[in-house]
CSV table of C-alpha atoms in Angstrom, one decimal:
chain,number,residue,atom,x,y,z
A,3,MET,CA,135.9,81.3,42.3
A,4,PHE,CA,134.4,82.2,45.7
A,5,ASP,CA,131.8,80.9,48.1
A,6,TYR,CA,130.7,83.4,50.7
A,7,HIS,CA,127.7,81.7,52.1
A,8,MET,CA,128.3,78.3,53.8
A,9,HIS,CA,126.9,76.4,56.8
A,10,SER,CA,128.8,73.7,58.6
A,11,THR,CA,127.6,71.7,61.6
A,12,VAL,CA,128.3,74.8,63.7
A,13,SER,CA,124.9,75.9,62.3
A,14,PHE,CA,121.8,74.1,63.6
A,15,ASP,CA,120.9,73.0,60.1
A,16,GLY,CA,124.5,72.2,58.8
A,17,HIS,CA,125.2,68.6,57.8
A,18,ALA,CA,129.0,68.5,57.3
A,19,ALA,CA,132.0,69.3,59.6
A,20,PRO,CA,134.0,72.4,58.8
A,21,GLU,CA,137.0,70.3,57.7
A,22,ALA,CA,134.8,68.4,55.2
A,23,MET,CA,133.5,71.7,53.8
A,24,VAL,CA,137.0,73.0,53.3
A,25,LYS,CA,138.0,69.8,51.5
A,26,ALA,CA,135.0,70.2,49.2
A,27,ALA,CA,136.0,73.8,48.5
A,28,GLU,CA,139.5,72.6,47.6
A,29,GLN,CA,138.1,69.9,45.3
A,30,ALA,CA,135.8,72.5,43.7
A,31,GLY,CA,138.8,74.7,42.9
A,32,LEU,CA,137.6,77.7,45.0
A,33,GLN,CA,140.0,80.4,45.9
A,34,GLU,CA,138.2,81.7,49.0
A,35,ILE,CA,135.3,80.7,51.2
A,36,CYS,CA,133.5,82.2,54.2
A,37,PHE,CA,131.6,80.3,56.8
A,38,THR,CA,128.4,82.2,57.6
A,39,ASP,CA,126.6,80.1,60.2
A,40,HIS,CA,123.1,81.1,61.4
A,41,ARG,CA,122.2,83.5,64.2
A,42,ASP,CA,118.4,83.8,63.9
A,43,TYR,CA,116.3,85.3,66.8
A,44,TYR,CA,112.6,85.2,66.6
A,45,TYR,CA,110.5,86.5,69.5
A,46,ASN,CA,107.0,85.2,69.7
A,47,GLY,CA,106.3,85.3,73.4
A,48,LYS,CA,108.3,82.1,74.0
A,49,GLY,CA,111.3,82.9,71.8
A,50,VAL,CA,112.9,80.8,69.2
A,51,PHE,CA,116.6,81.0,68.9
A,52,MET,CA,118.5,79.3,66.1
A,53,VAL,CA,121.9,80.5,66.9
A,54,PHE,CA,125.3,78.8,67.0
A,55,ASP,CA,127.4,78.7,70.2
A,56,TRP,CA,130.4,81.0,70.2
A,57,ALA,CA,132.5,78.5,72.1
A,58,ASP,CA,131.8,75.9,69.4
A,59,PHE,CA,132.6,78.6,66.7
A,60,ASP,CA,136.0,79.1,68.4
A,61,LYS,CA,136.7,75.4,68.7
A,62,ARG,CA,135.7,74.4,65.2
A,63,TYR,CA,137.1,77.4,63.3
A,64,GLY,CA,140.0,78.6,65.5
A,65,ASN,CA,142.7,76.4,63.9
A,66,LEU,CA,141.0,75.6,60.6
A,67,LYS,CA,143.5,75.9,57.8
A,68,SER,CA,144.1,75.1,54.1
A,69,ASP,CA,147.0,75.4,51.9
A,70,ARG,CA,144.8,75.9,48.9
A,71,VAL,CA,141.8,78.0,50.0
A,72,MET,CA,141.6,81.2,52.0
A,73,ILE,CA,139.2,80.7,54.8
A,74,ARG,CA,137.2,83.6,56.3
A,75,ARG,CA,134.8,83.6,59.2
A,76,GLY,CA,131.5,85.3,59.4
A,77,MET,CA,127.8,84.8,60.2
A,78,GLU,CA,124.4,85.0,58.7
A,79,PHE,CA,122.2,87.2,60.9
A,80,GLY,CA,118.4,87.0,60.6
A,81,MET,CA,117.2,90.6,60.5
A,82,THR,CA,114.0,91.9,61.9
A,83,THR,CA,113.0,95.6,62.2
A,84,ASP,CA,113.8,95.7,65.9
A,85,ASN,CA,116.9,93.6,66.6
A,86,GLN,CA,119.6,96.1,65.7
A,87,ALA,CA,121.2,95.9,69.1
A,88,GLN,CA,121.4,92.1,68.9
A,89,LEU,CA,123.1,92.4,65.5
A,90,ALA,CA,125.6,94.9,66.8
A,91,ALA,CA,126.4,92.6,69.8
A,92,ASP,CA,126.8,89.5,67.7
A,93,ALA,CA,129.0,91.3,65.2
A,94,ALA,CA,131.2,92.5,68.0
A,95,ALA,CA,131.4,89.1,69.7
A,96,ARG,CA,134.3,88.0,67.6
A,97,PRO,CA,136.6,89.6,65.0
A,98,LEU,CA,134.5,88.5,62.0
A,99,ASP,CA,135.4,89.1,58.4
A,100,PHE,CA,131.9,89.2,57.0
A,101,VAL,CA,128.2,89.6,58.1
A,102,LEU,CA,125.3,88.5,55.8
A,103,GLY,CA,122.0,90.0,56.7
A,104,SER,CA,119.0,87.8,55.8
A,105,VAL,CA,115.2,87.7,56.2
A,106,HIS,CA,113.6,84.4,57.1
A,107,PHE,CA,110.7,85.5,59.3
A,108,VAL,CA,107.9,87.8,58.3
A,109,ASP,CA,105.0,88.7,60.6
A,110,GLY,CA,106.1,86.1,63.1
A,111,LEU,CA,106.2,83.3,60.5
A,112,ASP,CA,109.0,81.4,58.8
A,113,VAL,CA,108.4,82.1,55.1
A,114,TYR,CA,109.7,78.7,54.1
A,115,PHE,CA,106.7,76.9,55.6
A,116,GLN,CA,103.0,76.7,54.9
A,117,PRO,CA,101.6,78.9,57.7
A,118,TYR,CA,103.2,82.0,56.1
A,119,TRP,CA,101.4,81.2,52.8
A,120,ASP,CA,98.0,80.5,54.2
A,121,GLY,CA,95.4,83.0,53.1
A,122,LYS,CA,97.7,84.7,50.6
A,123,THR,CA,98.0,84.6,46.9
A,124,GLN,CA,101.5,84.1,45.6
A,125,PHE,CA,101.7,87.7,44.6
A,126,GLU,CA,100.6,88.8,48.1
A,127,ALA,CA,103.1,86.5,49.8
A,128,GLU,CA,105.9,87.9,47.6
A,129,ARG,CA,104.9,91.5,48.1
A,130,ARG,CA,104.7,91.1,51.9
A,131,PHE,CA,108.1,89.4,52.0
A,132,LEU,CA,109.7,92.2,49.9
A,133,GLU,CA,108.0,95.0,52.0
A,134,HIS,CA,109.4,93.5,55.2
A,135,THR,CA,112.8,93.1,53.6
A,136,LEU,CA,112.8,96.8,52.7
A,137,ALA,CA,111.8,97.7,56.3
A,138,CYS,CA,114.7,95.7,57.6
A,139,VAL,CA,117.4,97.2,55.3
A,140,GLU,CA,116.1,100.6,56.1
A,141,VAL,CA,116.6,100.3,59.8
A,142,GLN,CA,119.6,97.9,60.0
A,143,ASP,CA,123.2,99.1,59.5
A,144,GLY,CA,125.3,96.3,61.1
A,145,PHE,CA,125.4,93.9,58.1
A,146,ASP,CA,127.7,93.9,55.1
A,147,VAL,CA,125.7,92.2,52.3
A,148,LEU,CA,122.0,91.3,51.9
A,149,ALA,CA,121.7,87.5,51.5
A,150,HIS,CA,119.3,85.9,49.0
A,151,LEU,CA,117.0,88.8,48.3
A,152,THR,CA,114.5,86.5,46.6
A,153,PHE,CA,114.8,83.7,49.2
A,154,LEU,CA,111.1,83.2,49.1
A,155,SER,CA,111.4,81.8,45.6
A,156,LYS,CA,112.8,78.5,46.8
A,157,ALA,CA,110.2,77.8,49.4
A,158,LYS,CA,108.8,74.3,48.6
A,159,VAL,CA,105.2,75.2,49.6
A,160,LYS,CA,104.7,78.1,47.2
A,161,PRO,CA,101.7,77.6,44.8
A,162,THR,CA,103.8,77.7,41.6
A,163,PRO,CA,107.5,77.1,41.1
A,164,ARG,CA,108.5,80.6,40.0
A,165,ALA,CA,111.2,83.1,41.0
A,166,ILE,CA,109.9,86.4,42.3
A,167,PRO,CA,109.5,88.4,39.0
A,168,TYR,CA,111.2,91.8,39.1
A,169,GLU,CA,108.6,93.6,37.0
A,170,GLU,CA,105.7,92.7,39.2
A,171,HIS,CA,107.3,94.2,42.2
A,172,ARG,CA,109.5,96.8,40.6
A,173,ALA,CA,108.8,99.7,43.0
A,174,VAL,CA,109.6,97.9,46.2
A,175,ILE,CA,112.5,96.0,44.8
A,176,ASP,CA,114.0,99.3,43.5
A,177,GLU,CA,113.7,100.8,47.0
A,178,ILE,CA,115.5,97.8,48.5
A,179,LEU,CA,118.3,98.0,46.0
A,180,ARG,CA,118.5,101.8,46.2
A,181,THR,CA,118.7,101.6,50.0
A,182,LEU,CA,121.5,99.1,49.9
A,183,ALA,CA,123.5,101.2,47.4
A,184,GLN,CA,123.0,104.4,49.5
A,185,LYS,CA,124.2,102.6,52.6
A,186,GLU,CA,127.1,101.1,50.7
A,187,LYS,CA,125.8,97.6,51.5
A,188,GLY,CA,126.2,94.7,49.1
A,189,LEU,CA,123.9,92.3,47.3
A,190,GLU,CA,124.5,88.5,47.3
A,191,MET,CA,124.1,86.4,44.2
A,192,ASN,CA,122.9,83.2,45.9
A,193,THR,CA,123.2,80.1,43.7
A,194,SER,CA,120.9,77.9,45.7
A,195,GLY,CA,117.9,78.7,43.7
A,196,VAL,CA,119.1,77.4,40.4
A,197,ASP,CA,118.1,73.8,41.3
A,198,ARG,CA,115.0,74.9,43.3
A,199,CYS,CA,113.3,77.5,41.1
A,200,GLY,CA,115.5,77.8,38.1
A,201,ALA,CA,117.0,81.1,39.0
A,202,TYR,CA,119.7,82.8,41.1
A,203,LEU,CA,118.5,84.5,44.2
A,204,PRO,CA,118.3,87.2,42.9
A,205,ASP,CA,118.6,86.8,39.2
A,206,GLU,CA,120.5,88.8,36.6
A,207,THR,CA,117.7,91.4,36.3
A,208,TYR,CA,118.1,92.4,39.9
A,209,LEU,CA,121.9,92.6,39.7
A,210,ARG,CA,121.8,94.9,36.7
A,211,ARG,CA,119.3,97.1,38.3
A,212,PHE,CA,121.4,97.2,41.5
A,213,LYS,CA,124.3,98.5,39.5
A,214,GLU,CA,122.1,101.1,37.7
A,215,LEU,CA,121.0,102.4,41.2
A,216,GLY,CA,124.6,102.8,42.3
A,217,GLY,CA,125.3,99.4,43.9
A,218,GLU,CA,128.9,98.3,43.9
A,219,ILE,CA,129.4,95.4,46.3
A,220,VAL,CA,128.5,91.9,45.1
A,221,THR,CA,129.3,88.5,46.5
A,222,ILE,CA,128.6,84.9,45.5
A,223,GLY,CA,127.3,82.3,47.9
A,224,SER,CA,126.1,78.7,47.5
A,225,ASP,CA,124.2,78.6,50.8
A,226,ALA,CA,125.7,75.1,51.1
A,227,HIS,CA,124.6,73.1,54.1
A,228,ASN,CA,126.5,70.0,53.0
A,229,THR,CA,129.6,69.2,50.9
A,230,ASP,CA,127.7,68.5,47.7
A,231,ARG,CA,126.7,72.2,47.2
A,232,VAL,CA,130.0,73.9,48.1
A,233,GLY,CA,130.9,76.3,45.3
A,234,GLN,CA,127.9,75.2,43.2
A,235,TYR,CA,127.4,77.4,40.1
A,236,SER,CA,130.2,79.7,41.4
A,237,ARG,CA,131.9,79.6,38.0
A,238,GLU,CA,128.7,80.5,36.2
A,239,ALA,CA,127.9,83.2,38.6
A,240,CYS,CA,131.3,84.7,38.1
A,241,GLU,CA,130.7,84.9,34.4
A,242,ILE,CA,127.4,86.8,34.9
A,243,LEU,CA,129.0,89.2,37.4
A,244,LYS,CA,132.0,89.7,35.0
A,245,ASP,CA,129.5,91.0,32.4
A,246,ILE,CA,127.6,93.3,34.8
A,247,PHE,CA,130.3,94.5,37.2
A,248,GLY,CA,133.6,93.2,36.0
A,249,TYR,CA,134.4,92.0,39.5
A,250,VAL,CA,133.2,90.1,42.6
A,251,CYS,CA,133.8,90.9,46.2
A,252,THR,CA,135.2,89.1,49.2
A,253,PHE,CA,135.7,90.5,52.7
A,254,GLU,CA,138.4,90.8,55.3
A,255,GLY,CA,137.8,92.4,58.6
A,256,ARG,CA,134.4,93.6,57.4
A,257,LYS,CA,136.0,95.5,54.5
A,258,PRO,CA,135.2,94.6,50.8
A,259,ILE,CA,138.0,93.4,48.5
A,260,PHE,CA,137.3,93.7,44.8
A,261,HIS,CA,138.5,90.9,42.5
A,262,GLN,CA,138.6,91.6,38.8
A,263,LEU,CA,137.1,88.9,36.7
């Protein structure tokens, strides 16, 4: 089992030290983990930067070891349509194993909070989020895997507790998945939505369609910010990916490794 989306206290929103996260991974029986702490840049005239400190990254992860779990080091980069140079600079700052690309801000608003939803129906909020995600993956090349494609589904302020339905947004979702496949980028099966909206982010429908469109790289991530979620639903996710792909991927030095399931 694997967990390739984890945040320790190196991230601004992490709640457990790296050592505690590793211990939790050991207890969960994981084979391999990757720390993917946040680097989010949002320019709104003043600038909002939710980025970890590289010196802290070196200090906390430099000598982190386990006899039972392979530990990889990466980052989760918040993509916009115009921060390609920043992504390239951050990815080159250290010899990373893995880079998740994510979308948290749309039209200058954090999609997790109420202001993004004001004046929109749920369908409109979903469609705009997906359109912006497509625009990002079209222009960004410096990431390895797209994180939580349906991240919006777990926002607490959404009008109804549903996951983004594939069929209602099929055209734009297919373009996102096709673009990822053509660029040889991966898709994350994020398990954090199971307890939030009753679905993986994205769910099995998206993953099957990704394969149909030529996608090959798939990873599993819990999006854990504390020890209680490390490896959560990883076993179940592996079973789903076994049925669809027959394997799951990890990364070393930005190169995918395919593990048969």
